[in-house]
């Protein structure tokens, strides 16, 4: 049995800790998230409903442009499997898109090479300057820029990085009239109401304005380049593409995913933490999050997988505590951040 290596009280069934927002434990030490039957029923209903609607949407819109879908491809296991699903199960013409955030493991890059060659698809890699990415991560780590509710599911740095992925994928889709953007999120990472949705840039820009203003004040005009879409493009585009998270429609364990992608040449990188299969800044992101909030940004996702019987509690704890110190120290040095700068939220 894997031992808790911190002294935090955790749910006996999942791994949510006493520091998680709005958590309560019953007399058996089981949390209110595990005990909320209604939440689980709503989620199952959302999945069933989304499955039919996604198939209809795909059938209605594919075959009309150069590509049917852009797949946001990080080189990690979940997006690798999403790419495979898009090509082999849904028969889509896809364009694979990778954001190089400056911290991608070299093994993940070689995985991207092998997988896109094996699947026979086009690949675009976008790399903002390392200086910009480090600046973005530094502000996201030090300043409390995001709503704490957003941060129950994701670290601030991951959220900043994914904002660039989403923006650049949306920009490309609008330029090329591609109807779909596919990402590899699972239901532990996103709410079941967002398995698929149509983009709306105006709405997004409005809600994100204060955050972008903060970034612009410190990072200048590069922020617009990577995180905004011009009015000109909005005017000439045929409409907003849909985002779909195909993996949410599959009932598949992590081991089964890995088994499916190994034949494509995918290899598990060794220079990442237990919660990532591609990114070397992740353990630092988790470290900052725990310092600020007292819980890991992966607790919700891993707990969700446990409740779905897709991961055991021991496996989840092992991942949670596999946070290599040398990775954390490496990023601290790159971003010039020390512990005294990290204040509680
Ligand atoms: Zn629980």
mmCIF file of C-alpha atoms and ligand atoms in Angstrom:
data_model
loop_
_atom_site.group_PDB
_atom_site.id
_atom_site.type_symbol
_atom_site.label_atom_id
_atom_site.label_comp_id
_atom_site.label_asym_id
_atom_site.label_seq_id
_atom_site.Cartn_x
_atom_site.Cartn_y
_atom_site.Cartn_z
ATOM 1 C CA UNK A 1 0.000 0.000 0.000
ATOM 2 C CA UNK A 2 1.315 3.410 -0.966
ATOM 3 C CA UNK A 3 1.711 5.666 2.056
ATOM 4 C CA UNK A 4 0.629 9.250 2.238
ATOM 5 C CA UNK A 5 3.945 11.074 2.385
ATOM 6 C CA UNK A 6 2.461 14.255 3.797
ATOM 7 C CA UNK A 7 0.460 14.725 6.984
ATOM 8 C CA UNK A 8 -2.627 16.009 5.224
ATOM 9 C CA UNK A 9 -5.955 14.302 5.877
ATOM 10 C CA UNK A 10 -7.378 12.854 2.661
ATOM 11 C CA UNK A 11 -10.672 11.228 1.654
ATOM 12 C CA UNK A 12 -10.502 7.451 2.254
ATOM 13 C CA UNK A 13 -11.975 6.742 -1.183
ATOM 14 C CA UNK A 14 -10.445 9.395 -3.471
ATOM 15 C CA UNK A 15 -7.381 11.557 -2.707
ATOM 16 C CA UNK A 16 -8.967 14.968 -2.138
ATOM 17 C CA UNK A 17 -7.342 16.614 0.863
ATOM 18 C CA UNK A 18 -8.700 18.628 3.763
ATOM 19 C CA UNK A 19 -7.370 21.793 2.074
ATOM 20 C CA UNK A 20 -9.528 21.352 -1.038
ATOM 21 C CA UNK A 21 -12.217 24.087 -1.299
ATOM 22 C CA UNK A 22 -15.653 23.195 0.170
ATOM 23 C CA UNK A 23 -14.578 19.698 1.217
ATOM 24 C CA UNK A 24 -16.375 17.857 4.031
ATOM 25 C CA UNK A 25 -15.777 14.327 5.324
ATOM 26 C CA UNK A 26 -18.454 11.952 6.624
ATOM 27 C CA UNK A 27 -17.966 9.721 9.695
ATOM 28 C CA UNK A 28 -16.247 7.105 7.496
ATOM 29 C CA UNK A 29 -13.729 9.655 6.218
ATOM 30 C CA UNK A 30 -15.318 9.784 2.734
ATOM 31 C CA UNK A 31 -15.646 13.222 1.119
ATOM 32 C CA UNK A 32 -18.756 15.041 -0.081
ATOM 33 C CA UNK A 33 -17.485 14.860 -3.707
ATOM 34 C CA UNK A 34 -17.479 11.029 -3.556
ATOM 35 C CA UNK A 35 -20.868 11.012 -1.811
ATOM 36 C CA UNK A 36 -22.596 13.340 -4.291
ATOM 37 C CA UNK A 37 -24.631 10.837 -6.335
ATOM 38 C CA UNK A 38 -26.448 13.591 -8.235
ATOM 39 C CA UNK A 39 -23.150 14.928 -9.599
ATOM 40 C CA UNK A 40 -22.244 11.482 -10.935
ATOM 41 C CA UNK A 41 -25.656 10.948 -12.575
ATOM 42 C CA UNK A 42 -25.543 14.384 -14.274
ATOM 43 C CA UNK A 43 -22.086 13.588 -15.616
ATOM 44 C CA UNK A 44 -23.159 10.229 -17.069
ATOM 45 C CA UNK A 45 -26.146 11.920 -18.726
ATOM 46 C CA UNK A 46 -23.891 14.660 -20.172
ATOM 47 C CA UNK A 47 -21.548 12.022 -21.648
ATOM 48 C CA UNK A 48 -24.372 10.070 -23.325
ATOM 49 C CA UNK A 49 -25.974 13.195 -24.723
ATOM 50 C CA UNK A 50 -22.630 14.634 -25.928
ATOM 51 C CA UNK A 51 -21.687 11.383 -27.683
ATOM 52 C CA UNK A 52 -24.689 11.574 -30.052
ATOM 53 C CA UNK A 53 -24.331 15.305 -30.624
ATOM 54 C CA UNK A 54 -20.592 15.064 -31.332
ATOM 55 C CA UNK A 55 -21.111 12.330 -33.928
ATOM 56 C CA UNK A 56 -23.845 14.385 -35.616
ATOM 57 C CA UNK A 57 -21.693 17.518 -35.628
ATOM 58 C CA UNK A 58 -18.680 15.707 -37.056
ATOM 59 C CA UNK A 59 -20.720 14.041 -39.796
ATOM 60 C CA UNK A 60 -22.405 17.294 -40.716
ATOM 61 C CA UNK A 61 -19.205 19.371 -40.979
ATOM 62 C CA UNK A 62 -16.414 17.108 -42.135
ATOM 63 C CA UNK A 63 -14.987 16.983 -45.649
ATOM 64 C CA UNK A 64 -15.585 20.679 -46.339
ATOM 65 C CA UNK A 65 -12.164 22.243 -45.768
ATOM 66 C CA UNK A 66 -8.486 21.428 -46.220
ATOM 67 C CA UNK A 67 -8.589 19.887 -42.737
ATOM 68 C CA UNK A 68 -11.537 18.699 -40.639
ATOM 69 C CA UNK A 69 -9.827 19.367 -37.336
ATOM 70 C CA UNK A 70 -6.823 20.852 -35.597
ATOM 71 C CA UNK A 71 -5.640 18.549 -32.829
ATOM 72 C CA UNK A 72 -3.839 20.312 -29.974
ATOM 73 C CA UNK A 73 -0.989 17.877 -29.579
ATOM 74 C CA UNK A 74 1.335 18.142 -26.555
ATOM 75 C CA UNK A 75 3.060 14.803 -27.118
ATOM 76 C CA UNK A 76 1.571 13.515 -23.832
ATOM 77 C CA UNK A 77 -0.354 10.252 -23.645
ATOM 78 C CA UNK A 78 -3.865 11.737 -23.661
ATOM 79 C CA UNK A 79 -3.390 13.958 -26.700
ATOM 80 C CA UNK A 80 -1.528 11.154 -28.503
ATOM 81 C CA UNK A 81 -4.553 8.932 -27.981
ATOM 82 C CA UNK A 82 -6.881 11.760 -29.070
ATOM 83 C CA UNK A 83 -4.902 12.081 -32.310
ATOM 84 C CA UNK A 84 -5.214 8.347 -32.899
ATOM 85 C CA UNK A 85 -8.977 8.467 -32.216
ATOM 86 C CA UNK A 86 -9.435 11.408 -34.596
ATOM 87 C CA UNK A 87 -7.630 9.664 -37.445
ATOM 88 C CA UNK A 88 -8.575 6.030 -36.960
ATOM 89 C CA UNK A 89 -11.964 6.018 -35.224
ATOM 90 C CA UNK A 90 -13.529 9.251 -36.510
ATOM 91 C CA UNK A 91 -11.708 9.249 -39.902
ATOM 92 C CA UNK A 92 -10.929 12.973 -39.790
ATOM 93 C CA UNK A 93 -8.344 14.836 -41.871
ATOM 94 C CA UNK A 94 -6.332 16.396 -39.084
ATOM 95 C CA UNK A 95 -3.638 18.999 -38.637
ATOM 96 C CA UNK A 96 -1.564 18.377 -35.528
ATOM 97 C CA UNK A 97 -0.583 21.518 -33.614
ATOM 98 C CA UNK A 98 2.041 21.694 -30.859
ATOM 99 C CA UNK A 99 2.933 24.652 -28.667
ATOM 100 C CA UNK A 100 6.593 24.489 -27.697
ATOM 101 C CA UNK A 101 6.510 26.264 -24.337
ATOM 102 C CA UNK A 102 10.279 25.912 -23.847
ATOM 103 C CA UNK A 103 9.894 23.146 -21.254
ATOM 104 C CA UNK A 104 8.749 20.183 -23.355
ATOM 105 C CA UNK A 105 10.751 17.028 -22.662
ATOM 106 C CA UNK A 106 13.030 16.009 -25.577
ATOM 107 C CA UNK A 107 11.454 12.542 -25.385
ATOM 108 C CA UNK A 108 8.017 14.142 -25.898
ATOM 109 C CA UNK A 109 9.329 15.866 -29.047
ATOM 110 C CA UNK A 110 10.633 12.602 -30.401
ATOM 111 C CA UNK A 111 7.223 11.055 -29.586
ATOM 112 C CA UNK A 112 5.522 13.792 -31.620
ATOM 113 C CA UNK A 113 7.830 13.078 -34.576
ATOM 114 C CA UNK A 114 7.175 9.345 -34.477
ATOM 115 C CA UNK A 115 3.416 9.554 -33.931
ATOM 116 C CA UNK A 116 2.646 12.087 -36.682
ATOM 117 C CA UNK A 117 4.825 10.125 -39.139
ATOM 118 C CA UNK A 118 3.159 6.865 -38.180
ATOM 119 C CA UNK A 119 -0.349 8.360 -38.547
ATOM 120 C CA UNK A 120 0.664 10.180 -41.747
ATOM 121 C CA UNK A 121 -0.525 13.638 -40.715
ATOM 122 C CA UNK A 122 0.713 17.227 -41.039
ATOM 123 C CA UNK A 123 2.344 18.881 -38.040
ATOM 124 C CA UNK A 124 2.821 22.526 -37.026
ATOM 125 C CA UNK A 125 4.956 23.500 -34.034
ATOM 126 C CA UNK A 126 4.656 27.041 -32.673
ATOM 127 C CA UNK A 127 7.366 28.402 -30.411
ATOM 128 C CA UNK A 128 7.038 31.824 -28.780
ATOM 129 C CA UNK A 129 10.391 33.206 -27.641
ATOM 130 C CA UNK A 130 11.812 31.521 -24.530
ATOM 131 C CA UNK A 131 12.083 34.974 -22.959
ATOM 132 C CA UNK A 132 8.329 35.526 -23.441
ATOM 133 C CA UNK A 133 7.385 32.081 -22.081
ATOM 134 C CA UNK A 134 9.607 32.506 -19.007
ATOM 135 C CA UNK A 135 8.092 35.942 -18.404
ATOM 136 C CA UNK A 136 4.565 34.555 -18.721
ATOM 137 C CA UNK A 137 5.325 31.713 -16.299
ATOM 138 C CA UNK A 138 7.033 34.066 -13.849
ATOM 139 C CA UNK A 139 3.988 36.384 -13.659
ATOM 140 C CA UNK A 140 1.582 33.428 -13.492
ATOM 141 C CA UNK A 141 3.591 31.918 -10.630
ATOM 142 C CA UNK A 142 4.084 35.082 -8.589
ATOM 143 C CA UNK A 143 0.943 37.173 -9.137
ATOM 144 C CA UNK A 144 -2.480 35.841 -8.258
ATOM 145 C CA UNK A 145 -4.039 36.513 -11.649
ATOM 146 C CA UNK A 146 -6.638 33.757 -11.955
ATOM 147 C CA UNK A 147 -9.903 33.128 -10.154
ATOM 148 C CA UNK A 148 -9.293 30.570 -7.338
ATOM 149 C CA UNK A 149 -12.236 28.538 -8.700
ATOM 150 C CA UNK A 150 -10.413 28.068 -12.041
ATOM 151 C CA UNK A 151 -7.388 26.918 -10.084
ATOM 152 C CA UNK A 152 -9.185 24.017 -8.378
ATOM 153 C CA UNK A 153 -8.601 22.022 -11.601
ATOM 154 C CA UNK A 154 -5.376 23.434 -13.016
ATOM 155 C CA UNK A 155 -2.206 25.270 -11.982
ATOM 156 C CA UNK A 156 -1.803 28.912 -12.959
ATOM 157 C CA UNK A 157 1.124 28.143 -15.291
ATOM 158 C CA UNK A 158 -0.753 25.337 -17.075
ATOM 159 C CA UNK A 159 -3.685 27.694 -17.470
ATOM 160 C CA UNK A 160 -1.493 30.382 -19.065
ATOM 161 C CA UNK A 161 0.141 27.880 -21.400
ATOM 162 C CA UNK A 162 -3.194 26.345 -22.437
ATOM 163 C CA UNK A 163 -4.563 29.840 -23.109
ATOM 164 C CA UNK A 164 -1.882 30.226 -25.810
ATOM 165 C CA UNK A 165 -2.642 26.751 -27.208
ATOM 166 C CA UNK A 166 -6.366 27.559 -27.385
ATOM 167 C CA UNK A 167 -5.846 31.001 -28.884
ATOM 168 C CA UNK A 168 -3.384 29.881 -31.563
ATOM 169 C CA UNK A 169 -5.511 26.847 -32.477
ATOM 170 C CA UNK A 170 -8.578 29.085 -32.755
ATOM 171 C CA UNK A 171 -6.664 31.601 -34.886
ATOM 172 C CA UNK A 172 -5.454 28.881 -37.257
ATOM 173 C CA UNK A 173 -8.887 27.253 -37.457
ATOM 174 C CA UNK A 174 -10.481 30.607 -38.336
ATOM 175 C CA UNK A 175 -7.811 31.390 -40.947
ATOM 176 C CA UNK A 176 -8.230 28.015 -42.635
ATOM 177 C CA UNK A 177 -11.988 27.563 -41.999
ATOM 178 C CA UNK A 178 -11.373 24.362 -40.059
ATOM 179 C CA UNK A 179 -14.608 23.406 -38.265
ATOM 180 C CA UNK A 180 -13.162 21.542 -35.255
ATOM 181 C CA UNK A 181 -10.457 21.913 -32.629
ATOM 182 C CA UNK A 182 -9.760 18.717 -30.701
ATOM 183 C CA UNK A 183 -8.022 18.627 -27.331
ATOM 184 C CA UNK A 184 -7.103 15.748 -25.046
ATOM 185 C CA UNK A 185 -8.799 16.845 -21.831
ATOM 186 C CA UNK A 186 -10.491 14.284 -19.590
ATOM 187 C CA UNK A 187 -13.500 14.756 -17.323
ATOM 188 C CA UNK A 188 -11.336 15.182 -14.251
ATOM 189 C CA UNK A 189 -9.824 18.256 -15.925
ATOM 190 C CA UNK A 190 -12.939 19.873 -17.381
ATOM 191 C CA UNK A 191 -16.611 19.930 -16.355
ATOM 192 C CA UNK A 192 -18.908 17.553 -18.282
ATOM 193 C CA UNK A 193 -20.839 20.538 -19.653
ATOM 194 C CA UNK A 194 -17.758 21.411 -21.788
ATOM 195 C CA UNK A 195 -17.146 18.067 -23.573
ATOM 196 C CA UNK A 196 -17.928 20.101 -26.696
ATOM 197 C CA UNK A 197 -18.774 23.760 -27.233
ATOM 198 C CA UNK A 198 -18.689 26.393 -29.941
ATOM 199 C CA UNK A 199 -16.015 29.071 -29.493
ATOM 200 C CA UNK A 200 -17.004 32.666 -28.957
ATOM 201 C CA UNK A 201 -13.976 34.942 -29.029
ATOM 202 C CA UNK A 202 -15.765 38.178 -28.091
ATOM 203 C CA UNK A 203 -17.098 36.583 -24.917
ATOM 204 C CA UNK A 204 -13.693 35.114 -24.071
ATOM 205 C CA UNK A 205 -11.843 38.387 -24.759
ATOM 206 C CA UNK A 206 -14.205 40.289 -22.489
ATOM 207 C CA UNK A 207 -13.732 37.933 -19.547
ATOM 208 C CA UNK A 208 -9.965 37.724 -20.046
ATOM 209 C CA UNK A 209 -9.249 41.433 -20.472
ATOM 210 C CA UNK A 210 -7.952 42.190 -16.947
ATOM 211 C CA UNK A 211 -5.570 39.223 -17.133
ATOM 212 C CA UNK A 212 -4.224 40.209 -20.553
ATOM 213 C CA UNK A 213 -3.790 43.821 -19.417
ATOM 214 C CA UNK A 214 -1.654 42.543 -16.569
ATOM 215 C CA UNK A 215 0.460 40.450 -18.969
ATOM 216 C CA UNK A 216 0.773 43.337 -21.449
ATOM 217 C CA UNK A 217 2.014 45.697 -18.727
ATOM 218 C CA UNK A 218 4.983 43.393 -18.121
ATOM 219 C CA UNK A 219 5.505 41.545 -21.409
ATOM 220 C CA UNK A 220 4.486 44.104 -24.033
ATOM 221 C CA UNK A 221 3.038 43.585 -27.494
ATOM 222 C CA UNK A 222 3.989 39.899 -27.785
ATOM 223 C CA UNK A 223 0.944 39.197 -25.604
ATOM 224 C CA UNK A 224 -1.393 40.237 -28.429
ATOM 225 C CA UNK A 225 0.469 38.082 -30.908
ATOM 226 C CA UNK A 226 0.059 34.894 -28.863
ATOM 227 C CA UNK A 227 -3.147 35.531 -26.906
ATOM 228 C CA UNK A 228 -5.458 37.630 -29.062
ATOM 229 C CA UNK A 229 -7.287 37.437 -32.395
ATOM 230 C CA UNK A 230 -7.643 40.481 -34.650
ATOM 231 C CA UNK A 231 -11.017 42.073 -35.459
ATOM 232 C CA UNK A 232 -10.068 41.717 -39.119
ATOM 233 C CA UNK A 233 -9.861 37.937 -38.859
ATOM 234 C CA UNK A 234 -13.122 37.765 -36.895
ATOM 235 C CA UNK A 235 -14.878 39.787 -39.637
ATOM 236 C CA UNK A 236 -13.672 37.676 -42.518
ATOM 237 C CA UNK A 237 -13.999 34.260 -40.861
ATOM 238 C CA UNK A 238 -16.988 32.045 -41.670
ATOM 239 C CA UNK A 239 -17.846 31.419 -38.029
ATOM 240 C CA UNK A 240 -16.396 29.931 -34.889
ATOM 241 C CA UNK A 241 -15.153 26.342 -34.777
ATOM 242 C CA UNK A 242 -16.277 23.829 -32.161
ATOM 243 C CA UNK A 243 -13.930 22.506 -29.483
ATOM 244 C CA UNK A 244 -14.357 18.808 -28.758
ATOM 245 C CA UNK A 245 -12.664 16.652 -26.122
ATOM 246 C CA UNK A 246 -13.016 13.192 -27.665
ATOM 247 C CA UNK A 247 -11.345 11.422 -24.748
ATOM 248 C CA UNK A 248 -14.277 12.322 -22.464
ATOM 249 C CA UNK A 249 -16.457 9.987 -24.543
ATOM 250 C CA UNK A 250 -14.192 6.970 -23.958
ATOM 251 C CA UNK A 251 -14.110 4.709 -20.907
ATOM 252 C CA UNK A 252 -10.441 3.851 -20.903
ATOM 253 C CA UNK A 253 -7.764 3.386 -18.231
ATOM 254 C CA UNK A 254 -4.346 4.990 -18.395
ATOM 255 C CA UNK A 255 -2.704 1.589 -18.944
ATOM 256 C CA UNK A 256 -5.058 0.890 -21.846
ATOM 257 C CA UNK A 257 -4.242 4.280 -23.403
ATOM 258 C CA UNK A 258 -0.511 3.572 -23.150
ATOM 259 C CA UNK A 259 -1.041 0.095 -24.628
ATOM 260 C CA UNK A 260 -2.868 1.683 -27.591
ATOM 261 C CA UNK A 261 -0.175 4.277 -28.324
ATOM 262 C CA UNK A 262 2.969 2.150 -27.834
ATOM 263 C CA UNK A 263 2.649 0.699 -31.380
ATOM 264 C CA UNK A 264 2.895 4.292 -32.712
ATOM 265 C CA UNK A 265 6.390 4.486 -31.194
ATOM 266 C CA UNK A 266 5.352 6.473 -28.113
ATOM 267 C CA UNK A 267 7.750 6.224 -25.146
ATOM 268 C CA UNK A 268 7.137 7.466 -21.591
ATOM 269 C CA UNK A 269 9.574 10.321 -20.808
ATOM 270 C CA UNK A 270 11.643 9.946 -17.607
ATOM 271 C CA UNK A 271 12.382 13.649 -17.020
ATOM 272 C CA UNK A 272 8.832 14.607 -15.969
ATOM 273 C CA UNK A 273 6.763 14.219 -12.780
ATOM 274 C CA UNK A 274 4.145 11.546 -12.070
ATOM 275 C CA UNK A 275 1.288 13.765 -13.288
ATOM 276 C CA UNK A 276 2.730 14.651 -16.712
ATOM 277 C CA UNK A 277 3.901 12.707 -19.753
ATOM 278 C CA UNK A 278 5.422 15.633 -21.674
ATOM 279 C CA UNK A 279 6.227 18.786 -19.705
ATOM 280 C CA UNK A 280 9.211 19.615 -17.503
ATOM 281 C CA UNK A 281 7.706 22.685 -15.832
ATOM 282 C CA UNK A 282 4.779 20.718 -14.419
ATOM 283 C CA UNK A 283 6.335 19.664 -11.086
ATOM 284 C CA UNK A 284 7.261 23.297 -10.400
ATOM 285 C CA UNK A 285 3.679 24.350 -11.233
ATOM 286 C CA UNK A 286 2.381 21.798 -8.726
ATOM 287 C CA UNK A 287 4.884 22.971 -6.127
ATOM 288 C CA UNK A 288 3.751 26.592 -6.460
ATOM 289 C CA UNK A 289 0.081 25.585 -6.310
ATOM 290 C CA UNK A 290 0.576 23.520 -3.136
ATOM 291 C CA UNK A 291 2.494 26.407 -1.501
ATOM 292 C CA UNK A 292 -0.346 28.804 -2.303
ATOM 293 C CA UNK A 293 -3.438 26.658 -1.738
ATOM 294 C CA UNK A 294 -2.302 23.658 0.327
ATOM 295 C CA UNK A 295 -3.474 21.065 -2.227
ATOM 296 C CA UNK A 296 -2.260 19.754 -5.600
ATOM 297 C CA UNK A 297 -3.927 20.907 -8.842
ATOM 298 C CA UNK A 298 -4.114 17.199 -9.792
ATOM 299 C CA UNK A 299 -6.229 16.074 -6.806
ATOM 300 C CA UNK A 300 -9.544 16.649 -8.570
ATOM 301 C CA UNK A 301 -8.523 14.929 -11.797
ATOM 302 C CA UNK A 302 -6.942 11.898 -10.134
ATOM 303 C CA UNK A 303 -9.899 11.582 -7.722
ATOM 304 C CA UNK A 304 -12.273 11.600 -10.663
ATOM 305 C CA UNK A 305 -10.332 8.739 -12.296
ATOM 306 C CA UNK A 306 -10.495 6.766 -9.016
ATOM 307 C CA UNK A 307 -14.288 7.173 -8.786
ATOM 308 C CA UNK A 308 -14.598 6.033 -12.401
ATOM 309 C CA UNK A 309 -12.486 2.941 -11.570
ATOM 310 C CA UNK A 310 -9.927 4.037 -14.166
ATOM 311 C CA UNK A 311 -7.129 4.366 -11.591
ATOM 312 C CA UNK A 312 -6.581 2.886 -8.114
ATOM 313 C CA UNK A 313 -6.168 5.143 -5.078
ATOM 314 C CA UNK A 314 -2.618 3.835 -4.602
ATOM 315 C CA UNK A 315 -1.700 4.596 -8.218
ATOM 316 C CA UNK A 316 -3.092 8.103 -7.816
ATOM 317 C CA UNK A 317 -1.113 8.780 -4.626
ATOM 318 C CA UNK A 318 2.027 7.505 -6.291
ATOM 319 C CA UNK A 319 1.575 10.003 -9.134
ATOM 320 C CA UNK A 320 0.744 12.834 -6.749
ATOM 321 C CA UNK A 321 3.930 12.363 -4.718
ATOM 322 C CA UNK A 322 6.236 11.682 -7.683
ATOM 323 C CA UNK A 323 7.470 15.297 -7.968
ATOM 324 C CA UNK A 324 11.231 15.273 -8.709
ATOM 325 C CA UNK A 325 13.046 17.943 -6.705
ATOM 326 C CA UNK A 326 15.680 18.442 -9.449
ATOM 327 C CA UNK A 327 12.903 19.441 -11.893
ATOM 328 C CA UNK A 328 11.501 21.969 -9.422
ATOM 329 C CA UNK A 329 14.984 23.409 -8.755
ATOM 330 C CA UNK A 330 15.747 23.613 -12.490
ATOM 331 C CA UNK A 331 12.612 25.709 -13.149
ATOM 332 C CA UNK A 332 13.166 27.896 -10.063
ATOM 333 C CA UNK A 333 16.593 28.791 -11.467
ATOM 334 C CA UNK A 334 15.257 29.383 -15.003
ATOM 335 C CA UNK A 335 12.476 31.695 -13.766
ATOM 336 C CA UNK A 336 14.593 33.296 -10.998
ATOM 337 C CA UNK A 337 12.039 32.432 -8.333
ATOM 338 C CA UNK A 338 12.737 31.418 -4.750
ATOM 339 C CA UNK A 339 10.412 30.267 -1.969
ATOM 340 C CA UNK A 340 10.318 33.660 -0.260
ATOM 341 C CA UNK A 341 8.505 35.075 -3.326
ATOM 342 C CA UNK A 342 5.682 32.523 -3.189
ATOM 343 C CA UNK A 343 2.969 33.825 -0.923
ATOM 344 C CA UNK A 344 -0.216 32.091 0.129
ATOM 345 C CA UNK A 345 -3.229 33.062 -1.957
HETATM 346 ZN ZN1 LIG B 1 -13.532 11.497 -1.940
#
